[in-house]
mmCIF file of N, CA and C in Angstrom:
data_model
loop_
_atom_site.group_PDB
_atom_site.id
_atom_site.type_symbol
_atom_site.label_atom_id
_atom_site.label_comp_id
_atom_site.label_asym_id
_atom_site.label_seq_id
_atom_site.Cartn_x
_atom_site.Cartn_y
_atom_site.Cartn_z
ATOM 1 N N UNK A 1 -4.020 -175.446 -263.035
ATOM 2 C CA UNK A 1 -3.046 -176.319 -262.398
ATOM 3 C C UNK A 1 -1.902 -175.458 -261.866
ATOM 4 N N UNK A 2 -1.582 -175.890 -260.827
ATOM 5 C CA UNK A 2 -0.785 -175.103 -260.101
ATOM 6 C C UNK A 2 0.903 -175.723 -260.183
ATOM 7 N N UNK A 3 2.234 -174.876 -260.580
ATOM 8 C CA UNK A 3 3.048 -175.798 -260.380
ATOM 9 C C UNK A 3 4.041 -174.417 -259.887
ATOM 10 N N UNK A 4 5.110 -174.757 -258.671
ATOM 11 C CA UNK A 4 5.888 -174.510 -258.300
ATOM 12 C C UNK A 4 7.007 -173.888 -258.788
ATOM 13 N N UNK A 5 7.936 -173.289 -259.379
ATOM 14 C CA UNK A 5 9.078 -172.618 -259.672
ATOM 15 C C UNK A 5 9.890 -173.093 -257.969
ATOM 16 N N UNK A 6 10.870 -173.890 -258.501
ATOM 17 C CA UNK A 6 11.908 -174.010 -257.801
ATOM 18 C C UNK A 6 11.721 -175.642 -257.153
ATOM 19 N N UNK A 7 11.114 -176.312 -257.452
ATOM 20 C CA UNK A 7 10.361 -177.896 -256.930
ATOM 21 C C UNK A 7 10.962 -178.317 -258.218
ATOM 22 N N UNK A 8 11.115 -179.819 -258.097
ATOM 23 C CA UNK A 8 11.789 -180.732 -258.613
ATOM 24 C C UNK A 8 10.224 -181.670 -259.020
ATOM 25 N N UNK A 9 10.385 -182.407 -260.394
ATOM 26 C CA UNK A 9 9.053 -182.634 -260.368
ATOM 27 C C UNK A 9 9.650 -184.228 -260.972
ATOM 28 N N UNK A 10 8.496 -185.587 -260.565
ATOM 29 C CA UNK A 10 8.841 -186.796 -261.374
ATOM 30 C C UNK A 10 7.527 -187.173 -262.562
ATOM 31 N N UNK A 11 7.661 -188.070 -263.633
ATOM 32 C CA UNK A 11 6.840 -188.271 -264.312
ATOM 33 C C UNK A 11 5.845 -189.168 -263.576
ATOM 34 N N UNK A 12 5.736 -189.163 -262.520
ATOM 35 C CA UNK A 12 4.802 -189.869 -261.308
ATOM 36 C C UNK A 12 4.338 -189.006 -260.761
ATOM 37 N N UNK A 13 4.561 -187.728 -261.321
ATOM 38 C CA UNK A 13 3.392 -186.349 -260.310
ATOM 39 C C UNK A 13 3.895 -186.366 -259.124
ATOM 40 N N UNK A 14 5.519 -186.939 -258.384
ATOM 41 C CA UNK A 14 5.584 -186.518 -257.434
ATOM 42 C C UNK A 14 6.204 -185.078 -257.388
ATOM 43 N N UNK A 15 6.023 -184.005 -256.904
ATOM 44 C CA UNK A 15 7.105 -183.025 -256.285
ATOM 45 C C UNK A 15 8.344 -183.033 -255.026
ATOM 46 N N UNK A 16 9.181 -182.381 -255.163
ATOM 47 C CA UNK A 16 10.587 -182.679 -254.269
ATOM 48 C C UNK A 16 10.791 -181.310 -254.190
ATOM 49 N N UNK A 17 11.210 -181.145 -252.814
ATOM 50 C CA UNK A 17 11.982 -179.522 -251.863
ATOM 51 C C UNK A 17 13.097 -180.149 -252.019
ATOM 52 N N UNK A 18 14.153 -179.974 -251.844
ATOM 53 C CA UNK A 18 15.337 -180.629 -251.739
ATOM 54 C C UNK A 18 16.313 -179.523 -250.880
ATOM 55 N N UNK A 19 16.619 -179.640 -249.484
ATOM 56 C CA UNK A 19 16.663 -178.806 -248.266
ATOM 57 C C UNK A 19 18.337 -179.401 -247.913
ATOM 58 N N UNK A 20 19.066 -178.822 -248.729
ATOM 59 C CA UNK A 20 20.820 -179.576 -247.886
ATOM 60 C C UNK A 20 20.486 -181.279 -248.567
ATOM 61 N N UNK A 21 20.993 -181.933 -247.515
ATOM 62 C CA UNK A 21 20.861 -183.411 -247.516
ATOM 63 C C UNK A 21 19.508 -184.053 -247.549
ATOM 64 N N UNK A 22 18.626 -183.478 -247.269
ATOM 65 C CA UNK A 22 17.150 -183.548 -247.061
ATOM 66 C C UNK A 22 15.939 -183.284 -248.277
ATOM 67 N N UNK A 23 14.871 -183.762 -248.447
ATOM 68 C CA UNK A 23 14.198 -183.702 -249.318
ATOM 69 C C UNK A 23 12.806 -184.060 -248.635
ATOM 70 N N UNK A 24 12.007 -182.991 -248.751
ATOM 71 C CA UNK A 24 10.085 -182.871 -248.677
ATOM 72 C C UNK A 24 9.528 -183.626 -250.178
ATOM 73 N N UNK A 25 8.496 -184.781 -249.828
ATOM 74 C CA UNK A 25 8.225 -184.716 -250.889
ATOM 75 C C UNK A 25 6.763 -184.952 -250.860
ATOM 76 N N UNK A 26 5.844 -184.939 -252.244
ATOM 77 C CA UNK A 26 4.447 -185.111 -252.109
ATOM 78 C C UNK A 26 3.918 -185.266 -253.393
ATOM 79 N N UNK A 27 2.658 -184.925 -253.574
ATOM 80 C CA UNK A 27 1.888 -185.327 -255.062
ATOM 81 C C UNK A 27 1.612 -183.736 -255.152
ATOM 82 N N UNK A 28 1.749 -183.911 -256.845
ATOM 83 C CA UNK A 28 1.710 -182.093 -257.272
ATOM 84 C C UNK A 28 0.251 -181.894 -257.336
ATOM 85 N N UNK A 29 -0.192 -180.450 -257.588
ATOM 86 C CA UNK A 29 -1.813 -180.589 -257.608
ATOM 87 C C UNK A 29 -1.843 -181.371 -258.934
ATOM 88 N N UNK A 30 -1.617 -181.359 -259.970
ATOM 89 C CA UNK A 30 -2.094 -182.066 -260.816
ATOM 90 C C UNK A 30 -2.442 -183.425 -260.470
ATOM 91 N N UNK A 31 -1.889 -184.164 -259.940
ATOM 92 C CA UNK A 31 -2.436 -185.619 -259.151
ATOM 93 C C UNK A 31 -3.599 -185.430 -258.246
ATOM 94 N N UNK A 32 -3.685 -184.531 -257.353
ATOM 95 C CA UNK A 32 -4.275 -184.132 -256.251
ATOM 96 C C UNK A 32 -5.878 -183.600 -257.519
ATOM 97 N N UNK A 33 -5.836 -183.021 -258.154
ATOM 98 C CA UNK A 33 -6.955 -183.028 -259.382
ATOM 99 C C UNK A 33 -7.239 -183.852 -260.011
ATOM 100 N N UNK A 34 -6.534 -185.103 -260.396
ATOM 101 C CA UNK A 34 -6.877 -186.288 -260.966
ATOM 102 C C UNK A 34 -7.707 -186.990 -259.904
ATOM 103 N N UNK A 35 -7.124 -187.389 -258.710
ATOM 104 C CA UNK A 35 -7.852 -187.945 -257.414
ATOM 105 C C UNK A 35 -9.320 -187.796 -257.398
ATOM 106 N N UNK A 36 -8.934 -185.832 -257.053
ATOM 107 C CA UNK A 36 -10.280 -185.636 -256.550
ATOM 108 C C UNK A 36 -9.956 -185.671 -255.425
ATOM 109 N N UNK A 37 -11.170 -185.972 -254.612
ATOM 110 C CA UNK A 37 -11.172 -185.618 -252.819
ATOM 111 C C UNK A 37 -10.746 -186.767 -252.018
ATOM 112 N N UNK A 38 -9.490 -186.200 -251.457
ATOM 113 C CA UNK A 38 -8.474 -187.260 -250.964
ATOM 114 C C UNK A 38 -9.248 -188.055 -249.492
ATOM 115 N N UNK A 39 -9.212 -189.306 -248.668
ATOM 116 C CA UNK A 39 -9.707 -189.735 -247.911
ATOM 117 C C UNK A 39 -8.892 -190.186 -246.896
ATOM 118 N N UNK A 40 -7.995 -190.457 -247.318
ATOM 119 C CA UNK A 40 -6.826 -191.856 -246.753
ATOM 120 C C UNK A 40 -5.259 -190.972 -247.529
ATOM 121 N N UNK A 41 -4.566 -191.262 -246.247
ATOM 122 C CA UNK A 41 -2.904 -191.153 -247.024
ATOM 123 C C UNK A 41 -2.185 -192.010 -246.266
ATOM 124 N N UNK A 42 -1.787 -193.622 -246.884
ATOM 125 C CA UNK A 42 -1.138 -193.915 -246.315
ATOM 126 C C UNK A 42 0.407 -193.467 -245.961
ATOM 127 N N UNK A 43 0.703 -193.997 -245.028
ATOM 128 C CA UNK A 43 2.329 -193.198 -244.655
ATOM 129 C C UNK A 43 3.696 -194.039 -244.120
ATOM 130 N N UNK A 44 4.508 -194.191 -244.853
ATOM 131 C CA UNK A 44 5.576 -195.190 -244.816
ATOM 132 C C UNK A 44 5.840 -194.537 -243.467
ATOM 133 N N UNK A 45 6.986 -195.757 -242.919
ATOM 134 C CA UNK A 45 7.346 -195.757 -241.108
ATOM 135 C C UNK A 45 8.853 -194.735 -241.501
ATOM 136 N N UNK A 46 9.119 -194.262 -240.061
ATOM 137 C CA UNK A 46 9.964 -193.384 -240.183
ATOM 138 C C UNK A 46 11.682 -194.255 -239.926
ATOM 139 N N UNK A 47 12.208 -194.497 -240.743
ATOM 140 C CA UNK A 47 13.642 -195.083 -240.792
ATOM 141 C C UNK A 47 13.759 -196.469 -241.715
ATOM 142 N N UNK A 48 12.303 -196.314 -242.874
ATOM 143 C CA UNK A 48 12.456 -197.096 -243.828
ATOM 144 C C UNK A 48 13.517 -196.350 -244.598
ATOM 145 N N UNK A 49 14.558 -197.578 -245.352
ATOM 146 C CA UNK A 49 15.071 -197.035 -246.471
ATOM 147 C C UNK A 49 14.472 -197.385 -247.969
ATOM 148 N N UNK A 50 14.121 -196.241 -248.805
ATOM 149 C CA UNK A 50 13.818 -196.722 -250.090
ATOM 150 C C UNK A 50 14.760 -196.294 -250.957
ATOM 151 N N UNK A 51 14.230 -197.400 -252.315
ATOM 152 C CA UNK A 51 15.131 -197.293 -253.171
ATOM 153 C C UNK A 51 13.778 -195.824 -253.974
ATOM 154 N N UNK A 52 14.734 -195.629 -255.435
ATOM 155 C CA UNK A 52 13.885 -194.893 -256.493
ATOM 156 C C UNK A 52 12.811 -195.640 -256.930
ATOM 157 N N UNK A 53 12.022 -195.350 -256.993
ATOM 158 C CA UNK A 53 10.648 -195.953 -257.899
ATOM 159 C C UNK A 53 9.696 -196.749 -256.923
ATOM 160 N N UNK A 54 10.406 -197.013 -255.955
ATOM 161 C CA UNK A 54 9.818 -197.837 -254.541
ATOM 162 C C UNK A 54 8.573 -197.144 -254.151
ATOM 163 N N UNK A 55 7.494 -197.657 -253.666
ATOM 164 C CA UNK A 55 5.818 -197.065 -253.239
ATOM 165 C C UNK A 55 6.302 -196.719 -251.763
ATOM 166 N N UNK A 56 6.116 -195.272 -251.671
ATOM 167 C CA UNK A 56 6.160 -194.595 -250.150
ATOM 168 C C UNK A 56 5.079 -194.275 -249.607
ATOM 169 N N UNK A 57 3.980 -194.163 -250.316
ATOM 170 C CA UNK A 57 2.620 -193.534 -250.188
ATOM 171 C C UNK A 57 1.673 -194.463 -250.948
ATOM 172 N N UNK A 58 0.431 -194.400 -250.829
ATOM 173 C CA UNK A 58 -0.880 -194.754 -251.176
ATOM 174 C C UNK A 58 -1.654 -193.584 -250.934
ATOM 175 N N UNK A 59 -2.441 -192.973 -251.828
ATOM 176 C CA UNK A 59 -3.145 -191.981 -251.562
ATOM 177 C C UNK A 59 -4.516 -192.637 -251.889
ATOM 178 N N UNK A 60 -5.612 -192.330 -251.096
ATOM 179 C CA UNK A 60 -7.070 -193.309 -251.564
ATOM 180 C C UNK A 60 -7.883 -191.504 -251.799
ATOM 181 N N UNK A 61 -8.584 -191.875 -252.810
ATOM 182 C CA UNK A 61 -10.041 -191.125 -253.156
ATOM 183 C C UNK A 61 -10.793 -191.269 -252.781
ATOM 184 N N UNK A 62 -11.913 -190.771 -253.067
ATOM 185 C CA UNK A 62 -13.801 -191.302 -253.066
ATOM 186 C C UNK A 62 -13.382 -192.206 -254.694
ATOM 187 N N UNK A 63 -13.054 -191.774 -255.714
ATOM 188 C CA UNK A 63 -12.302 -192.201 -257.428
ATOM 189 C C UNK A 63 -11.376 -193.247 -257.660
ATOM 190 N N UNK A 64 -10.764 -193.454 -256.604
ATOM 191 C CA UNK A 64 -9.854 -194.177 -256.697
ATOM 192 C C UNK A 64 -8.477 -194.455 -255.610
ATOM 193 N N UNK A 65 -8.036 -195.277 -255.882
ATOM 194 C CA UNK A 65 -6.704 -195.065 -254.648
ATOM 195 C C UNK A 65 -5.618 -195.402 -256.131
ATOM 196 N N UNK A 66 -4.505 -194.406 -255.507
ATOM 197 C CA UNK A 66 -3.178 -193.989 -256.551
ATOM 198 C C UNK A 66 -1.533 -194.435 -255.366
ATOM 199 N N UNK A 67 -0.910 -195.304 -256.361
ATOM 200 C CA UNK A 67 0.749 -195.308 -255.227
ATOM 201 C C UNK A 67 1.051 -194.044 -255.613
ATOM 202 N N UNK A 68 1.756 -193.426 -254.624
ATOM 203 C CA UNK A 68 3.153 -192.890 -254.590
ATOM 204 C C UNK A 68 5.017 -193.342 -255.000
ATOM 205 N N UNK A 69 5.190 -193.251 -256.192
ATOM 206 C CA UNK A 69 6.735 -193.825 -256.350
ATOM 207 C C UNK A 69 7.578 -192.891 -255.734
ATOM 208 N N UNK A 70 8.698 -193.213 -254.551
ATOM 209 C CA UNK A 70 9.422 -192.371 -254.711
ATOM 210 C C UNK A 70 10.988 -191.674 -255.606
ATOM 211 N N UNK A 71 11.262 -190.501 -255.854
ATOM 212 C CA UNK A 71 11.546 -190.327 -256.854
ATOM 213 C C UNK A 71 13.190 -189.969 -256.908
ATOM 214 N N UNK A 72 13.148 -190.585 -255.477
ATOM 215 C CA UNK A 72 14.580 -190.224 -255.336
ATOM 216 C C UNK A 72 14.970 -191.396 -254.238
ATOM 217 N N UNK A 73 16.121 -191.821 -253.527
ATOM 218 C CA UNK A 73 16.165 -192.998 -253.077
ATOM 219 C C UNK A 73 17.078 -192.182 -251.530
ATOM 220 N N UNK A 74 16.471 -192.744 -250.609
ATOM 221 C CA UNK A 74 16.908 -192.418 -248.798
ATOM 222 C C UNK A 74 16.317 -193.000 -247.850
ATOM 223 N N UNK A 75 16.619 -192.804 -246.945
ATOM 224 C CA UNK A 75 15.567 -193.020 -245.732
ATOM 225 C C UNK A 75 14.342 -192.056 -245.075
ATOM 226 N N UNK A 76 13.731 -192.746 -244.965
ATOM 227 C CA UNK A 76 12.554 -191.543 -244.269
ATOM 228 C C UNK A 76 13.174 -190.911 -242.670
ATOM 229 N N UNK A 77 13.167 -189.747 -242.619
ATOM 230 C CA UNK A 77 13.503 -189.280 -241.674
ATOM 231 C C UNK A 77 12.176 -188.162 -240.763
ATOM 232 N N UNK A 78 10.834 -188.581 -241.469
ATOM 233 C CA UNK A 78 10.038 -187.813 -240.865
ATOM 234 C C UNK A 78 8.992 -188.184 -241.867
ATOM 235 N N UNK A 79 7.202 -188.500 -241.373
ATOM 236 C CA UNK A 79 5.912 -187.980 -242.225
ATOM 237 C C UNK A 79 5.038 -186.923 -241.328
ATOM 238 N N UNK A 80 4.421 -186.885 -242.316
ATOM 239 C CA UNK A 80 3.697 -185.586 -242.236
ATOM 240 C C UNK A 80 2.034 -186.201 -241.339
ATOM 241 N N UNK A 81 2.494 -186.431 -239.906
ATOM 242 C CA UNK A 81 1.336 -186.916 -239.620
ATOM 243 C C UNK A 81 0.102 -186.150 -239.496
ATOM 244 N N UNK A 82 -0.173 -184.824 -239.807
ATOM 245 C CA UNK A 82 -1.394 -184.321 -239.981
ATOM 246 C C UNK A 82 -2.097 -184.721 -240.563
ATOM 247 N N UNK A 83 -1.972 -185.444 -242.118
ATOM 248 C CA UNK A 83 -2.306 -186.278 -243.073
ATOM 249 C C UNK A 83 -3.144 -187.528 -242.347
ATOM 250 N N UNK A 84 -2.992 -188.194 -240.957
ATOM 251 C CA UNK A 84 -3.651 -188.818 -241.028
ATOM 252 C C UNK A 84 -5.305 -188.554 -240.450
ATOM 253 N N UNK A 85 -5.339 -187.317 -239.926
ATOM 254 C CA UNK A 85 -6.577 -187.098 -239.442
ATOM 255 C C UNK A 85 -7.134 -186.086 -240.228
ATOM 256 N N UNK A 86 -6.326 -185.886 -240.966
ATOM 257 C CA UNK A 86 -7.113 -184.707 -242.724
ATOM 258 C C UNK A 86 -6.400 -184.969 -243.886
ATOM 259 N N UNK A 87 -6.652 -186.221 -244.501
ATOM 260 C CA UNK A 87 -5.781 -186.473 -245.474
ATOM 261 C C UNK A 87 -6.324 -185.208 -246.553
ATOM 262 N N UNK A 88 -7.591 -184.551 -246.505
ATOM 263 C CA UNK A 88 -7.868 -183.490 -247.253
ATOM 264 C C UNK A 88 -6.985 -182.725 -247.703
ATOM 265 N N UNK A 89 -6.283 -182.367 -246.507
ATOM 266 C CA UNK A 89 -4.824 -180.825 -246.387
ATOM 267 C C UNK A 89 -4.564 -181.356 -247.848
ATOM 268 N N UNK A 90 -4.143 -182.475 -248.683
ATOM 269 C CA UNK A 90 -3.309 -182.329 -249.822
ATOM 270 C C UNK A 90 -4.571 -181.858 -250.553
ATOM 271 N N UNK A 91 -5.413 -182.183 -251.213
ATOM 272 C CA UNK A 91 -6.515 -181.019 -251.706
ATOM 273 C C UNK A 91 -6.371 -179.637 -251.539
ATOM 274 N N UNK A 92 -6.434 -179.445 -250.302
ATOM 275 C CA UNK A 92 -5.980 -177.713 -249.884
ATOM 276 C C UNK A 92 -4.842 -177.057 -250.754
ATOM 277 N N UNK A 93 -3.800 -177.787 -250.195
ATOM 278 C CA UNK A 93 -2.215 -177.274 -250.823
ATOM 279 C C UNK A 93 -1.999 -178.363 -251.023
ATOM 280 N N UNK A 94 -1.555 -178.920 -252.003
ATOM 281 C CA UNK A 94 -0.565 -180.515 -251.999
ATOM 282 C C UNK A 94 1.236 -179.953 -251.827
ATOM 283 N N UNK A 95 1.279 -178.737 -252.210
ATOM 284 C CA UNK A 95 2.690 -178.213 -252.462
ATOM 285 C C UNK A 95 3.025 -178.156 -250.400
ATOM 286 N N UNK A 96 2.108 -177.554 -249.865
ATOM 287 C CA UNK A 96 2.519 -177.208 -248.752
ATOM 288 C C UNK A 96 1.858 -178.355 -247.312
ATOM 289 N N UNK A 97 1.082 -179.318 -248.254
ATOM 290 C CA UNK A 97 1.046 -180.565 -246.804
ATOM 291 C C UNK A 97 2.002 -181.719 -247.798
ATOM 292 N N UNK A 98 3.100 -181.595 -247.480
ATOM 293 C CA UNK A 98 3.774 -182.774 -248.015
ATOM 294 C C UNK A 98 3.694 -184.388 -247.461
ATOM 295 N N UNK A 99 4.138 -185.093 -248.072
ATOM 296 C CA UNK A 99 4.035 -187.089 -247.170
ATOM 297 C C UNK A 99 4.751 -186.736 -246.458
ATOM 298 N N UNK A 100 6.101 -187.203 -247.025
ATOM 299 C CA UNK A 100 7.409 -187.694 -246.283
ATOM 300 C C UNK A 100 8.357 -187.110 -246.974
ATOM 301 N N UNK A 101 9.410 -186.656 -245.400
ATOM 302 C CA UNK A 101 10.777 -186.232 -245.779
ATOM 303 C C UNK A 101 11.549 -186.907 -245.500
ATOM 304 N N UNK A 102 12.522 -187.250 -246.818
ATOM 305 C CA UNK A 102 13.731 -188.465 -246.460
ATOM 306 C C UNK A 102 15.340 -187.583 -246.206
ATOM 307 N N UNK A 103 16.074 -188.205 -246.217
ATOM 308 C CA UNK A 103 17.691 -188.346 -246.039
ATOM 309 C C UNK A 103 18.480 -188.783 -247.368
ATOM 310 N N UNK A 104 18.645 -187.503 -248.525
ATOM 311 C CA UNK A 104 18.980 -188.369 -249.645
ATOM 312 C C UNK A 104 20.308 -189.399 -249.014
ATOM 313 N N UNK A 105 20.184 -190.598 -250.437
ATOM 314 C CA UNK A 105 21.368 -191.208 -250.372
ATOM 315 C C UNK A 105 22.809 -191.455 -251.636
ATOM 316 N N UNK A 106 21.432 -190.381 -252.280
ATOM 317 C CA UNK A 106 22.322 -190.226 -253.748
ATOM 318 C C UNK A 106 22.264 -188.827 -254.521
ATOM 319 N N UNK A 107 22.327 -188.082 -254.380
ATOM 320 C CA UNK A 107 21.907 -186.453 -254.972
ATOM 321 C C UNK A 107 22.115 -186.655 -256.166
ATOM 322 N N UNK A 108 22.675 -187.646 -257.165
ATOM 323 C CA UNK A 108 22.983 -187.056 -258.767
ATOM 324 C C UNK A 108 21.657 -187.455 -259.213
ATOM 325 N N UNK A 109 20.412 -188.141 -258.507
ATOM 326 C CA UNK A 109 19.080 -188.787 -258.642
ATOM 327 C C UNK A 109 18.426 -187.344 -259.291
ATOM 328 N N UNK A 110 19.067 -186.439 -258.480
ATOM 329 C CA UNK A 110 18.073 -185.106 -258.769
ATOM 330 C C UNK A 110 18.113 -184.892 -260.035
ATOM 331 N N UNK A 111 19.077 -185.255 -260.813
ATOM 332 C CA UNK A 111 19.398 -184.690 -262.133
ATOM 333 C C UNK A 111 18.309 -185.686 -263.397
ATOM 334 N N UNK A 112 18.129 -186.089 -263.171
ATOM 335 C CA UNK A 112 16.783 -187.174 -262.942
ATOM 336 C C UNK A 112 15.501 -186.534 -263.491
ATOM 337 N N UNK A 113 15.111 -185.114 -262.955
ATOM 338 C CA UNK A 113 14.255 -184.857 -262.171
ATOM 339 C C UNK A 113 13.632 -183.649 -263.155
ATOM 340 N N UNK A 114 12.291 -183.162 -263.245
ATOM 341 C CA UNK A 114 12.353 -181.809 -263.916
ATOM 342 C C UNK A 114 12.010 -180.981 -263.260
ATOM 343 N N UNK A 115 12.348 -179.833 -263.741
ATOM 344 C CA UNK A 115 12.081 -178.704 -263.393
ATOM 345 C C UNK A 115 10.683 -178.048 -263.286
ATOM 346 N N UNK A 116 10.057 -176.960 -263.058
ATOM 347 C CA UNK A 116 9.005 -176.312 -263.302
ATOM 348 C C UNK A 116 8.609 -176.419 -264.624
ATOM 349 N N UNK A 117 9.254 -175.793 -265.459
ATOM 350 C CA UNK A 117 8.571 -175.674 -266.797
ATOM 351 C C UNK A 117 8.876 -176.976 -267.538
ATOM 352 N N UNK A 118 9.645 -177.841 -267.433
ATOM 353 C CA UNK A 118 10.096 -179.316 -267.797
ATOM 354 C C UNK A 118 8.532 -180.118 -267.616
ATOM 355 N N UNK A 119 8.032 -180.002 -266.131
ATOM 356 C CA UNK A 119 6.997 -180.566 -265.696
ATOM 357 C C UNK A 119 5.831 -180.280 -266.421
ATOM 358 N N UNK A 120 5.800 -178.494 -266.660
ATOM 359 C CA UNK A 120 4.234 -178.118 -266.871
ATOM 360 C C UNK A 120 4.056 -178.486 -268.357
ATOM 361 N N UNK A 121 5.128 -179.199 -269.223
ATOM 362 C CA UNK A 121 5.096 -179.602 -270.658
ATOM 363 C C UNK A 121 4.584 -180.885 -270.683
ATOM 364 N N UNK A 122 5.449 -181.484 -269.764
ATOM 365 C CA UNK A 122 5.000 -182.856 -269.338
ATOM 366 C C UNK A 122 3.684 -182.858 -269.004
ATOM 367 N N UNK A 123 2.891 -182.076 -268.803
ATOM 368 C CA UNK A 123 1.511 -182.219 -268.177
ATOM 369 C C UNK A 123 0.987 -181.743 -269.434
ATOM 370 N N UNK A 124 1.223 -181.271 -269.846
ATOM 371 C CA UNK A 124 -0.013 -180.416 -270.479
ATOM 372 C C UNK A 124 -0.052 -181.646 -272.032
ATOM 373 N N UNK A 125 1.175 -182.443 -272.291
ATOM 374 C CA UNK A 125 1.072 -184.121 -273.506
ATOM 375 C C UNK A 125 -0.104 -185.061 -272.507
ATOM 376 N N UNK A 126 0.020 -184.898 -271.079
ATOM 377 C CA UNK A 126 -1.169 -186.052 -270.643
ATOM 378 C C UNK A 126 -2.625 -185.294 -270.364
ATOM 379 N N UNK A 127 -2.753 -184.262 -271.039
ATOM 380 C CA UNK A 127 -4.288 -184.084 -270.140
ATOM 381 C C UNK A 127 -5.077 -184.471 -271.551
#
């Protein structure tokens, strides 16, 4: 399992870049290994606002289809439309084909949030 040093991680397997005011976000490989071989990514519209915990994503399998919570609360200010004609790419890298990048609206959310090694503890009580 692969996890990031310097990514922000939620107990929903999402990962967070957090760029200035801005935030990349996506499913860590550990989700992206639970899945299996991704088919479908759905993709919220660009100038929704969500709250925390709100579904930004739907990711579908061949195994199953999984929401996306998001883990921090903004507006979408961009998705990652490559995703829709290879939703695979998150299989490939999940760290580097992200969903959606929002516009935080609250930064103390981050504090929220774990770290690298916070996460890989957290993972290693669910496998």
């Amino acid at each position: 399992m692969k996890i990031v040093e310097g990514l922000l991680y939620s107990k929903d397997h999402e990962w967070i870049k957090v760029e200035g005011k801005e935030a990349y976000i996506g499913i860590t490989d550990f989700a992206q290994h639970k899945l299996g071989e991704i088919v479908y990514v759905e993709l919220p519209q660009v100038d929704d606002e969500l709250s925390t915990g709100d579904v930004f994503s739907v990711v579908e399998s061949v195994k199953a289809a999984s929401d996306s919570y998001l883990p921090i609360s903004g507006k979408v200010v961009e998705v990652n439309e490559d995703l829709d004609g290879e939703p695979g790419l998150v299989n490939e890298d999940p760290y580097a084909n992200w969903i959606v990048k929002i516009e935080l609206s609250d930064e103390s959310e981050l504090k929220e949030l774990m770290n690298a090694e916070e996460y890989e503890d957290f993972c290693s009580k669910e496998e």
